[in-house]
PDB file of C-alpha atoms in Angstrom:
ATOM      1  CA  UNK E 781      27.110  68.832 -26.565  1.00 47.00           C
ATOM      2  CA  UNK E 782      29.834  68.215 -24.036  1.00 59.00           C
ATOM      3  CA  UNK E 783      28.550  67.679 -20.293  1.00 58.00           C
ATOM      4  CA  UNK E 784      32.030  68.925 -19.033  1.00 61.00           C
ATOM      5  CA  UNK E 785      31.777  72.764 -20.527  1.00 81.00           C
ATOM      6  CA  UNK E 786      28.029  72.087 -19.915  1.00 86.00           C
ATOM      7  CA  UNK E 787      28.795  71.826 -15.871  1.00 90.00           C
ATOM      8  CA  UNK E 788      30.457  75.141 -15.714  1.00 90.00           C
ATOM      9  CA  UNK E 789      28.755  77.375 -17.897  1.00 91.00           C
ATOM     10  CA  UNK E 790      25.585  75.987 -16.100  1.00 93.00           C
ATOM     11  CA  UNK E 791      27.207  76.923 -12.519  1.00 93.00           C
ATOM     12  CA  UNK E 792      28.225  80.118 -13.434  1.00 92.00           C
ATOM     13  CA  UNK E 793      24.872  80.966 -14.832  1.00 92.00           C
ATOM     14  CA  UNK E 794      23.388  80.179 -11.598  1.00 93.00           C
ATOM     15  CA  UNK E 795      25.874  81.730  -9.447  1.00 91.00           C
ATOM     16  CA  UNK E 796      25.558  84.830 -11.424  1.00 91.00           C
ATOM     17  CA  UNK E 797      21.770  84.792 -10.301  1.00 89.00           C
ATOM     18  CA  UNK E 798      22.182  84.924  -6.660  1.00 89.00           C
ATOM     19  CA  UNK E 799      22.795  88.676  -5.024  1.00 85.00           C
ATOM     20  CA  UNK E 800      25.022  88.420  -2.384  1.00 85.00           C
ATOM     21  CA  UNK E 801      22.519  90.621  -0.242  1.00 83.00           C
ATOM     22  CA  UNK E 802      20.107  87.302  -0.076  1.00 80.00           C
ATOM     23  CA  UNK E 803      22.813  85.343   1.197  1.00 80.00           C
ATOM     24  CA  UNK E 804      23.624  87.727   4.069  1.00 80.00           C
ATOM     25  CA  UNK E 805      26.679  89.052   2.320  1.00 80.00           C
ATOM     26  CA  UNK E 806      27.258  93.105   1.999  1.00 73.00           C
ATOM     27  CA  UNK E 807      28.310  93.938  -1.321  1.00 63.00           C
ATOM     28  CA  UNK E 808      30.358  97.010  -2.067  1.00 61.00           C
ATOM     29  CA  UNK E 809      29.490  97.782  -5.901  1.00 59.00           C
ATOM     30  CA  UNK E 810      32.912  99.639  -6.490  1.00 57.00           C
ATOM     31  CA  UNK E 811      34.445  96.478  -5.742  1.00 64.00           C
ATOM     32  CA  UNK E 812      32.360  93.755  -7.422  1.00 62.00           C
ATOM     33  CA  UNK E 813      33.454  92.960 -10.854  1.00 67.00           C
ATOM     34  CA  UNK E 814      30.948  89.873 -11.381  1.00 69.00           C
ATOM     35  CA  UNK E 815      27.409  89.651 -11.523  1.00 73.00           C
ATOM     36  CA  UNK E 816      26.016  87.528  -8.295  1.00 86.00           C
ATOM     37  CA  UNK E 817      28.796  85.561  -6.205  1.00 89.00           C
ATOM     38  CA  UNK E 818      32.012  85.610  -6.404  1.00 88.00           C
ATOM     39  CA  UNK E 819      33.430  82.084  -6.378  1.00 90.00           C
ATOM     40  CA  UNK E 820      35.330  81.929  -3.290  1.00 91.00           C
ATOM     41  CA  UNK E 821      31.925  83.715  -1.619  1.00 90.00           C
ATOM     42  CA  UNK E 822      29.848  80.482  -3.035  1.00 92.00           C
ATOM     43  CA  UNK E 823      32.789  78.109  -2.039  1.00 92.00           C
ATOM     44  CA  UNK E 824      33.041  79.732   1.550  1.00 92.00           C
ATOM     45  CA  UNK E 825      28.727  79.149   1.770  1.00 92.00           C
ATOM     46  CA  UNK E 826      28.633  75.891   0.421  1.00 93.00           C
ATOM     47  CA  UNK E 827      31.279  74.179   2.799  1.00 93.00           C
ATOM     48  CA  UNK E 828      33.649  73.066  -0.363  1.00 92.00           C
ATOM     49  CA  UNK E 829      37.260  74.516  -0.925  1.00 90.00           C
ATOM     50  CA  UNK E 830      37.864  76.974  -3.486  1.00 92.00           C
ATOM     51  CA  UNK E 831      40.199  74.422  -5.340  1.00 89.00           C
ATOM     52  CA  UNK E 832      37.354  72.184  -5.285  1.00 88.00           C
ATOM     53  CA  UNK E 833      34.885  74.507  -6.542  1.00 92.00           C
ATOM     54  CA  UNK E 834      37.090  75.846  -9.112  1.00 90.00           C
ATOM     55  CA  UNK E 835      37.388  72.379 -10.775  1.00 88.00           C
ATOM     56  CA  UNK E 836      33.984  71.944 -11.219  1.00 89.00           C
ATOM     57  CA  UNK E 837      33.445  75.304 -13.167  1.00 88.00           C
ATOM     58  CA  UNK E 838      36.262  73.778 -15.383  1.00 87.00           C
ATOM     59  CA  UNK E 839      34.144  70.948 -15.830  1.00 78.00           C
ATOM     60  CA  UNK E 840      36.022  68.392 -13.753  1.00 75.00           C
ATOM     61  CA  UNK E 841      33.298  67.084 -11.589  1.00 67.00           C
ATOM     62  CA  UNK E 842      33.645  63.463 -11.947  1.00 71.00           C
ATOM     63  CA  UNK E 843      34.879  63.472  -8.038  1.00 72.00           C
ATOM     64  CA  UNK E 844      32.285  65.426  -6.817  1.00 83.00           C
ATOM     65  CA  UNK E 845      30.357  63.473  -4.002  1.00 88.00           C
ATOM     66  CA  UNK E 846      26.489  64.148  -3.269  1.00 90.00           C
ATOM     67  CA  UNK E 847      27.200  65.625  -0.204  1.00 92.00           C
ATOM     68  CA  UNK E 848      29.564  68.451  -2.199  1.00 92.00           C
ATOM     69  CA  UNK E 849      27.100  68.703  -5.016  1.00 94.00           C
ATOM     70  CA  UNK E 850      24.211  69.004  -2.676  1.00 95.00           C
ATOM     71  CA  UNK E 851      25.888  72.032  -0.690  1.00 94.00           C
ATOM     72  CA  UNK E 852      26.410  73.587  -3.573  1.00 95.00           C
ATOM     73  CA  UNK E 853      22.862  73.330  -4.827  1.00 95.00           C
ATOM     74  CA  UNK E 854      21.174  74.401  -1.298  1.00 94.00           C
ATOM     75  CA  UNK E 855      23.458  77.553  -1.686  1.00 93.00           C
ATOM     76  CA  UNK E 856      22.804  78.007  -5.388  1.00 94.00           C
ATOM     77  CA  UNK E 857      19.016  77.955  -4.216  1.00 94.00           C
ATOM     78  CA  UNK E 858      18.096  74.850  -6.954  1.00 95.00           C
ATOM     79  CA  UNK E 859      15.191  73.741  -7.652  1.00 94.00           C
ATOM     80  CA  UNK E 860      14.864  69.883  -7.443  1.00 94.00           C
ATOM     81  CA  UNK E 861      15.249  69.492 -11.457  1.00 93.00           C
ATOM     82  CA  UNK E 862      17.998  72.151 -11.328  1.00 94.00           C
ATOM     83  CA  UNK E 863      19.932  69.731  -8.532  1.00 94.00           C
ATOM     84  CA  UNK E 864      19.338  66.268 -10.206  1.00 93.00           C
ATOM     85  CA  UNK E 865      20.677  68.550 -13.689  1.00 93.00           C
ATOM     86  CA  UNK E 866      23.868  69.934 -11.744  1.00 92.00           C
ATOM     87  CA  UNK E 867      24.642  65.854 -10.699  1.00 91.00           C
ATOM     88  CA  UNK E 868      24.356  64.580 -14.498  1.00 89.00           C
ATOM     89  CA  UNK E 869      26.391  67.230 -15.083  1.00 89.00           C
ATOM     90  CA  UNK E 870      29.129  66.665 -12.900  1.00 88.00           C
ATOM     91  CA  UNK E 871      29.099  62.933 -13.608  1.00 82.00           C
ATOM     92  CA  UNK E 872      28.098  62.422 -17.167  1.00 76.00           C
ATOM     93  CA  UNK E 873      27.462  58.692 -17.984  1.00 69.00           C
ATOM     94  CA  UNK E 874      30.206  57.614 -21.021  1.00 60.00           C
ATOM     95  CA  UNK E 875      30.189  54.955 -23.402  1.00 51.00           C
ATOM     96  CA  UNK E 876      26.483  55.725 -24.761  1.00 48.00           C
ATOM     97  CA  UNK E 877      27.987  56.818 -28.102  1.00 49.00           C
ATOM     98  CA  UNK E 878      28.475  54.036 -29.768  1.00 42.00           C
ATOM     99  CA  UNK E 879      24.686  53.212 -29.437  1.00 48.00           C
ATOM    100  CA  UNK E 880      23.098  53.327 -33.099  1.00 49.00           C
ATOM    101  CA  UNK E 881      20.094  55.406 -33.398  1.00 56.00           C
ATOM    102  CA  UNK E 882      17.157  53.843 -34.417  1.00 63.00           C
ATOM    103  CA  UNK E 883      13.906  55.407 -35.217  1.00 64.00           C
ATOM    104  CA  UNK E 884      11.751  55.816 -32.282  1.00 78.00           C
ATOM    105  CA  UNK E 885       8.424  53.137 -32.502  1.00 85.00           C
ATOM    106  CA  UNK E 886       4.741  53.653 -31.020  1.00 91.00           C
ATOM    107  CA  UNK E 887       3.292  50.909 -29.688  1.00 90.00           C
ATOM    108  CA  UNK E 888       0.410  49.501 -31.388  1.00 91.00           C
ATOM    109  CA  UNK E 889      -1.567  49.827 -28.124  1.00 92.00           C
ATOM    110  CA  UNK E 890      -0.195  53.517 -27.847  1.00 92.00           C
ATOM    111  CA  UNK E 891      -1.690  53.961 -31.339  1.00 93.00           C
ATOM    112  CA  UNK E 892      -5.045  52.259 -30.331  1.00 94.00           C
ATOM    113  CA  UNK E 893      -5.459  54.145 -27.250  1.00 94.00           C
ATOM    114  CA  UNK E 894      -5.035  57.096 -29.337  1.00 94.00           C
ATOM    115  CA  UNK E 895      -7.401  56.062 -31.752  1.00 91.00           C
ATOM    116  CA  UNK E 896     -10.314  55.372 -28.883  1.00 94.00           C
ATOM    117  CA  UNK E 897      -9.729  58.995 -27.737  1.00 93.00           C
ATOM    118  CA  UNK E 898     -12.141  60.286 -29.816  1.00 90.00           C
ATOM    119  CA  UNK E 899     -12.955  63.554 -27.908  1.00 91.00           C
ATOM    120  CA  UNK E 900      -9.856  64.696 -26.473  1.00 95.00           C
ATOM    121  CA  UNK E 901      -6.685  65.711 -28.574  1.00 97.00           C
ATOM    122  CA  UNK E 902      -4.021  63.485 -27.637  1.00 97.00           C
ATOM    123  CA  UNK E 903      -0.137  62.781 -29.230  1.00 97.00           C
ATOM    124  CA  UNK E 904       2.528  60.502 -28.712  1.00 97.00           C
ATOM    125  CA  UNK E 905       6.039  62.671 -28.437  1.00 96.00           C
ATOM    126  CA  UNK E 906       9.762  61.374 -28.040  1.00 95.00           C
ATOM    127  CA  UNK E 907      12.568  62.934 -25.748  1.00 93.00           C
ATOM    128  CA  UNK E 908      12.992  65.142 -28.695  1.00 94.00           C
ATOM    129  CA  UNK E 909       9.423  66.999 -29.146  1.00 95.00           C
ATOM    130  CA  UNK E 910       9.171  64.811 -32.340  1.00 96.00           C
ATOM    131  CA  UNK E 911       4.849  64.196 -33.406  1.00 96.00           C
ATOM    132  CA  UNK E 912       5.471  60.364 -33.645  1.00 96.00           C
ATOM    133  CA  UNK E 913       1.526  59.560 -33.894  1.00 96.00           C
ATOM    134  CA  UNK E 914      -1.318  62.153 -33.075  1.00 96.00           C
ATOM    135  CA  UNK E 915      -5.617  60.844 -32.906  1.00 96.00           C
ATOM    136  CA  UNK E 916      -7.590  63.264 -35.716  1.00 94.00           C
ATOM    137  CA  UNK E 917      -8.168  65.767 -33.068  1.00 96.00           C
ATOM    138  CA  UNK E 918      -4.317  66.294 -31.853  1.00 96.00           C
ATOM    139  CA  UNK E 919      -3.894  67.039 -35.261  1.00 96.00           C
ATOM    140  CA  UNK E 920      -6.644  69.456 -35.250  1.00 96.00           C
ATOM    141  CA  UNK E 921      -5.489  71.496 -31.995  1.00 97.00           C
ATOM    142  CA  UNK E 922      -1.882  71.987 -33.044  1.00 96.00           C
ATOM    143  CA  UNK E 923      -0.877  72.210 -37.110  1.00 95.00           C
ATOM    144  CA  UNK E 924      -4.145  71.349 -38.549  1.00 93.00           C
ATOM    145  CA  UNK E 925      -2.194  74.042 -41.273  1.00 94.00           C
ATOM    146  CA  UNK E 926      -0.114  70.246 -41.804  1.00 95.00           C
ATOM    147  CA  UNK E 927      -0.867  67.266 -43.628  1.00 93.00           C
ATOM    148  CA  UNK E 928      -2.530  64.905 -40.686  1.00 91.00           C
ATOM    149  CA  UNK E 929       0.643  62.152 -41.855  1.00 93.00           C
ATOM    150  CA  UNK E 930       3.179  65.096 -40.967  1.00 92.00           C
ATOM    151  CA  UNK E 931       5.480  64.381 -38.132  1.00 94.00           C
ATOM    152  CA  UNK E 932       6.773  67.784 -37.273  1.00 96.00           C
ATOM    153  CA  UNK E 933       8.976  68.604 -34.044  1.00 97.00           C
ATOM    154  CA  UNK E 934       6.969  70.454 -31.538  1.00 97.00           C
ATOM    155  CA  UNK E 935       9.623  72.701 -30.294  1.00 97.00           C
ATOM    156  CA  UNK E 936      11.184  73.710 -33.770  1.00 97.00           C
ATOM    157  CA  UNK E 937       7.250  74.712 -34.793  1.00 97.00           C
ATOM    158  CA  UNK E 938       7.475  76.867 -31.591  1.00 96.00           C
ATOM    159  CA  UNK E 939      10.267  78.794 -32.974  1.00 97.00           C
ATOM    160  CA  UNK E 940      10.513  78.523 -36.433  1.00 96.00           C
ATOM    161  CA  UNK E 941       6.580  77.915 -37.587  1.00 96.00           C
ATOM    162  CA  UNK E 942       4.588  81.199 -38.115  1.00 94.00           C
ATOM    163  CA  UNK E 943       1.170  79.799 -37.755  1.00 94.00           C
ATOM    164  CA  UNK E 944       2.294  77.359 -34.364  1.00 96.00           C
ATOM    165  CA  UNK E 945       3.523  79.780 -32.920  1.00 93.00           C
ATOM    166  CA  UNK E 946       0.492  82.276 -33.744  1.00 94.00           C
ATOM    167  CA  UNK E 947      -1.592  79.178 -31.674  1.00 96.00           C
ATOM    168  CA  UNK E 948      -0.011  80.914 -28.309  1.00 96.00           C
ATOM    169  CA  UNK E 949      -1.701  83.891 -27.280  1.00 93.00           C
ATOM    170  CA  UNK E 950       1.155  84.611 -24.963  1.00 87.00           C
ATOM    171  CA  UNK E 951       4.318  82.947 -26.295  1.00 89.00           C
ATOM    172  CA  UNK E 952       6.711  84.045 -23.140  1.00 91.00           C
ATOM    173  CA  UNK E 953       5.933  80.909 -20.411  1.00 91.00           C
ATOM    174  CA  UNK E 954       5.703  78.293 -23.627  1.00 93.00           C
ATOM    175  CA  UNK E 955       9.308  78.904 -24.870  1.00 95.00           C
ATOM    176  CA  UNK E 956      10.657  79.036 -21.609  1.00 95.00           C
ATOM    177  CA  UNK E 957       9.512  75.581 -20.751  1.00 94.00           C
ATOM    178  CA  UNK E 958       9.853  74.772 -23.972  1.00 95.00           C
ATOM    179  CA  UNK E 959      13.330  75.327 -23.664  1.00 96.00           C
ATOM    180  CA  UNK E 960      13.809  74.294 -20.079  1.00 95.00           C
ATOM    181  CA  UNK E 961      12.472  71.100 -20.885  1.00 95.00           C
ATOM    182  CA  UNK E 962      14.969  70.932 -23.902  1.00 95.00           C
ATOM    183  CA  UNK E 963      17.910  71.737 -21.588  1.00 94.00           C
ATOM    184  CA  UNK E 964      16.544  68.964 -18.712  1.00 92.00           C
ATOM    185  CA  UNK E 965      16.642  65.944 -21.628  1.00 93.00           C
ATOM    186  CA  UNK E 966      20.296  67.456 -23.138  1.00 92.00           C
ATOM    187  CA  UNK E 967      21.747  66.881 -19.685  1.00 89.00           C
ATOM    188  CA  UNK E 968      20.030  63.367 -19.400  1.00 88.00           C
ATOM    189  CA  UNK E 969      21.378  62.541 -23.265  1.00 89.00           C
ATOM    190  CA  UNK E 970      24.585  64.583 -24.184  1.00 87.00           C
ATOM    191  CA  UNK E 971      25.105  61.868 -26.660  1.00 87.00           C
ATOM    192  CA  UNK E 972      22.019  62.194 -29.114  1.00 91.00           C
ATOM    193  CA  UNK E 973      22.883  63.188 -32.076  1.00 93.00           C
ATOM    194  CA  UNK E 974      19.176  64.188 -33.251  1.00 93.00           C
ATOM    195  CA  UNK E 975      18.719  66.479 -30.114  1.00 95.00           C
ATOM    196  CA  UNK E 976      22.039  68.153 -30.450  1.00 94.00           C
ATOM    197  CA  UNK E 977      21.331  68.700 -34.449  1.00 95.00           C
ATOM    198  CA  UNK E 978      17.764  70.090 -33.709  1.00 97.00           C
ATOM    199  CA  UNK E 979      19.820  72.546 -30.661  1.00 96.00           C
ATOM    200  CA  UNK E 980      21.786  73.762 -33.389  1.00 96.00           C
ATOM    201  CA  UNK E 981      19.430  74.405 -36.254  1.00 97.00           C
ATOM    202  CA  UNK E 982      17.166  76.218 -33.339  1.00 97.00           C
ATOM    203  CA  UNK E 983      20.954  78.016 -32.491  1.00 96.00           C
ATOM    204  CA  UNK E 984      21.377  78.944 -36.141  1.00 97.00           C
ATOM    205  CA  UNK E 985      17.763  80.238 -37.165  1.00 97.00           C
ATOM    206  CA  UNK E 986      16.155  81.306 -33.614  1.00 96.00           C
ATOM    207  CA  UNK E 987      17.797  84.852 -31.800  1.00 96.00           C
ATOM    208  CA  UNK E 988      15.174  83.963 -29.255  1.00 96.00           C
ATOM    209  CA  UNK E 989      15.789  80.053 -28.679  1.00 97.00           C
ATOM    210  CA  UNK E 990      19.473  81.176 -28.388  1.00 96.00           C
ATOM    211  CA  UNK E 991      19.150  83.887 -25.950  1.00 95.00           C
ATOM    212  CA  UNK E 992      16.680  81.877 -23.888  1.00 96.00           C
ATOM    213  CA  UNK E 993      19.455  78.714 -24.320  1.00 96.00           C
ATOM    214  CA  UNK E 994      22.199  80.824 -22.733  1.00 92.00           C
ATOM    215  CA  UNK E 995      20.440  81.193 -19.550  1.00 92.00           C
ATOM    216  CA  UNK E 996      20.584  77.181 -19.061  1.00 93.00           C
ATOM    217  CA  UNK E 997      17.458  76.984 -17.744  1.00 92.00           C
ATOM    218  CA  UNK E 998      15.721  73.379 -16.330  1.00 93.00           C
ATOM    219  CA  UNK E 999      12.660  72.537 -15.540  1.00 91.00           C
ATOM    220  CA  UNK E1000      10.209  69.959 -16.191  1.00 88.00           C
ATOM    221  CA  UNK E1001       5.955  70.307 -16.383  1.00 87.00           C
ATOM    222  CA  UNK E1002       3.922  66.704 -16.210  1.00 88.00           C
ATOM    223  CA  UNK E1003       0.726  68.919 -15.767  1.00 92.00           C
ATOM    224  CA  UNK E1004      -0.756  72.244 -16.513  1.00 94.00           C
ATOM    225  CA  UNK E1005      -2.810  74.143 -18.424  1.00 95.00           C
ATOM    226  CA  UNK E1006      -2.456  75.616 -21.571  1.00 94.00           C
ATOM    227  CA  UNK E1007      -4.079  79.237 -22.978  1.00 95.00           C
ATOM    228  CA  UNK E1008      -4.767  78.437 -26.903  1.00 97.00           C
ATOM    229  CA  UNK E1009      -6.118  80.421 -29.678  1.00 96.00           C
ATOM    230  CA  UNK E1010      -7.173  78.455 -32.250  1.00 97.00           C
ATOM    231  CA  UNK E1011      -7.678  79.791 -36.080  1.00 95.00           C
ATOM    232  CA  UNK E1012     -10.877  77.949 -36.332  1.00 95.00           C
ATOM    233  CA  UNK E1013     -12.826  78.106 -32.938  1.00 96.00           C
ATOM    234  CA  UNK E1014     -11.078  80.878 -31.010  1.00 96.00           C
ATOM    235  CA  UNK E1015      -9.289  80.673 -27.348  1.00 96.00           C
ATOM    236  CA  UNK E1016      -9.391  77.974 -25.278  1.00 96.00           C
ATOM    237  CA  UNK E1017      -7.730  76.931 -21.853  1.00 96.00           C
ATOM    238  CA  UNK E1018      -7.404  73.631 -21.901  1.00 97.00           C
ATOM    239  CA  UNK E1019      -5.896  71.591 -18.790  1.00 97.00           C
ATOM    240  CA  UNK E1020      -3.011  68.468 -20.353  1.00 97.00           C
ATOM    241  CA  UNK E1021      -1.390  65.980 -18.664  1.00 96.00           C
ATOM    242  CA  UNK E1022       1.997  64.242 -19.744  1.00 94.00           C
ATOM    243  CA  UNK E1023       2.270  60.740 -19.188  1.00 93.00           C
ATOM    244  CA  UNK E1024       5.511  58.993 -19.265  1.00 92.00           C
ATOM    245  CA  UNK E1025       5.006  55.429 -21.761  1.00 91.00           C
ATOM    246  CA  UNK E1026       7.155  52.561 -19.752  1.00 88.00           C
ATOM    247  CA  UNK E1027       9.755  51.286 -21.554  1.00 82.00           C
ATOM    248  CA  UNK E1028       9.452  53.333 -24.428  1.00 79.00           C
ATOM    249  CA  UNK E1029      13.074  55.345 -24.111  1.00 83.00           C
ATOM    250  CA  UNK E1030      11.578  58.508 -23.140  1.00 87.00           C
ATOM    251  CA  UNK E1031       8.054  58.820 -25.264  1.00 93.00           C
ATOM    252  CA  UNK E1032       5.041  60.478 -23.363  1.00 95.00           C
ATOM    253  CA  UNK E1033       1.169  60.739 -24.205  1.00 96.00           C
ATOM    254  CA  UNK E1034       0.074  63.961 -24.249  1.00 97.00           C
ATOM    255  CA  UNK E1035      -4.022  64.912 -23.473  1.00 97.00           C
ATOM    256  CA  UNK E1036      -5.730  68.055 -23.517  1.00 97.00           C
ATOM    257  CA  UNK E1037      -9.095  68.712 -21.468  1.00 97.00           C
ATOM    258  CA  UNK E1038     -11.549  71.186 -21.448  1.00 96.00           C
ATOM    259  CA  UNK E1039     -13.777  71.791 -18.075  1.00 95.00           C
ATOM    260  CA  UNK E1040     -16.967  70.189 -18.441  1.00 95.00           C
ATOM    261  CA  UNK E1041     -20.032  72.567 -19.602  1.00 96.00           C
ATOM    262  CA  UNK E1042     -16.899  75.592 -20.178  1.00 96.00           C
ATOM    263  CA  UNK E1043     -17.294  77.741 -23.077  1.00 96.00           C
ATOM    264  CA  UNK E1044     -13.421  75.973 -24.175  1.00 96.00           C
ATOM    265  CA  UNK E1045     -15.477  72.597 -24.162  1.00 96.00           C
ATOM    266  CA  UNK E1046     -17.843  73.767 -26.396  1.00 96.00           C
ATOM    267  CA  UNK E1047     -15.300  75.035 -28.994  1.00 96.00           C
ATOM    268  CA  UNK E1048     -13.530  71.743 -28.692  1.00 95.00           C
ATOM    269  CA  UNK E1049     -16.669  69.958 -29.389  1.00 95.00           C
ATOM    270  CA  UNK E1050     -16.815  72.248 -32.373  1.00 95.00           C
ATOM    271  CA  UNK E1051     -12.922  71.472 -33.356  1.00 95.00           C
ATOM    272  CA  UNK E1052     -13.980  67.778 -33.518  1.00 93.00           C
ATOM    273  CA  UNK E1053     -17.161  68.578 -35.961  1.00 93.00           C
ATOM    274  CA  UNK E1054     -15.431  70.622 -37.817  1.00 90.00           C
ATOM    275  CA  UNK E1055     -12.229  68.070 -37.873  1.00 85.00           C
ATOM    276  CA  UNK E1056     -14.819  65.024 -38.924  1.00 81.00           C
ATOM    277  CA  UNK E1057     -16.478  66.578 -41.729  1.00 65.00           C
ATOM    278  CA  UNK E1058     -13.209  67.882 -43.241  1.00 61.00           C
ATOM    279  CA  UNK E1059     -11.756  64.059 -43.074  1.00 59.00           C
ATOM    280  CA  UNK E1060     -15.021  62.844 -45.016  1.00 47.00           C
ATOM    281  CA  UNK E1061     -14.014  65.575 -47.431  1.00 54.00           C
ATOM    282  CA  UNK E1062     -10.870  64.184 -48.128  1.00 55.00           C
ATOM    283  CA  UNK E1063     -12.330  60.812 -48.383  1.00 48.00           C
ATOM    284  CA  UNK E1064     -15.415  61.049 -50.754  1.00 45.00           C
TER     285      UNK E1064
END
């Protein structure tokens, strides 16, 4: 992934998205040959001289102040992810690829906090989407069609994994922040090799991922709830939270909830009976 062709195709996406009607301009259709504003009308808005514009939809941002960058945001209309995006963009951090990957590491007190979650599903994820340690329940909630030792990626199982992606009821909101998400850690890492093999497998196999893709969207979700239907105990809303792990290079804990005395934390209850006696199974 290069962060200079990144930068442009990423402004002229959103400057493609704004009607020149919102931003007190009067369009005159038989005239307008692009969708959204012109260049020189977003230049003219934002403050910043057409040259100057220009350069950065060529992917030369590396001059760009904050104060330039900022203008240009406030008259894209960006949301805060969108702006912080549009400034890693414009001045990519080099040097990062001669770092040698190394496979990502759970913490043993990661893994025993896990472990002491008994009744709430729970996962450890990298930047990526990559399982890198789930309790039994996790498991349970999102491929108990996998092996429990499986490490799958979370976001190629949204695309690619008929029986993941049967889990979401309505799949529309979950690839688009699925995505978005995606999009928000390429711009932080333009160097990782994993994430920009697992963009283009998703590329290759996935019309939807790549339509979705082209729209560069960004956006990031800490919170939330999420509308499940689960082979085994039916639908459930349960409410998760993503916590970030400190020094970990980008892994977060993920923990689903159910409202207390709810219907959804009855079938949960359920999940994690039926989840206990099918590990004694496997063990007798």
């Amino acid at each position: 992934m290069e962060a200079l062709s990144e930068l442009g195709d990423f402004l002229k996406s959103r400057r493609a998205a704004v009607r020149p009607e919102d931003v007190g301009i009067s369009p005159l259709p038989s005239r307008r040959r692009v969708a959204g504003l012109r260049r020189e009308e977003l230049a003219m808005l934002a403050g910043v001289s057409i040259t100057h514009y220009t350069r950065l939809e060529q992917g030369r941002g590396n001059g760009a102040s904050d104060a330039v960058l900022e203008a240009i945001a406030r008259t894209l209309r960006l949301t805060e992810d969108e702006t912080a995006h549009l400034k890693r963009l414009a001045r990519p951090v080099s040097g990062s690829r001669s770092t040698p990957v190394r496979a990502p590491q759970v913490s043993a007190s990661a893994r025993q906090l896990l472990t002491a979650m008994t009744e709430v599903p729970a996962l450890v994820l990298d930047r990526r989407g990559d399982v890198l340690a789930w309790n039994r329940l996790g498991h349970a909630l999102l491929a108990g069609h996998l092996e429990p030792d499986a490490r799958p990626n979370l976001i190629r199982m949204l695309f690619l994994d008929e029986r993941y992606r049967e889990l979401y009821p309505d799949r529309t909101e979950e690839v688009q922040l699925a995505v978005a998400s995606l999009r928000l850690v390429a711009g932080r890492h333009p160097d990782d090799r994993r994430l920009a093999e697992l963009i283009g497998e998703l590329s290759m196999k996935s019309r939807e991922f790549t339509s979705l893709w082209a729209r560069h969207p960004v956006r990031t979700c800490t919170s939330g709830v999420k509308r499940l239907c689960h082979p085994l105990v039916g639908p459930m809303d349960l409410a998760f939270e993503n916590l970030d792990i400190p020094g970990s290079s980008g892994q977060r804990l993920i923990a689903y909830t159910a409202e207390p005395g709810s219907p959804c934390e009855a079938a949960l209850r359920l999940l994690g009976d039926l989840t206990a006696v099918s590990a004694h199974d496997r063990t007798s």
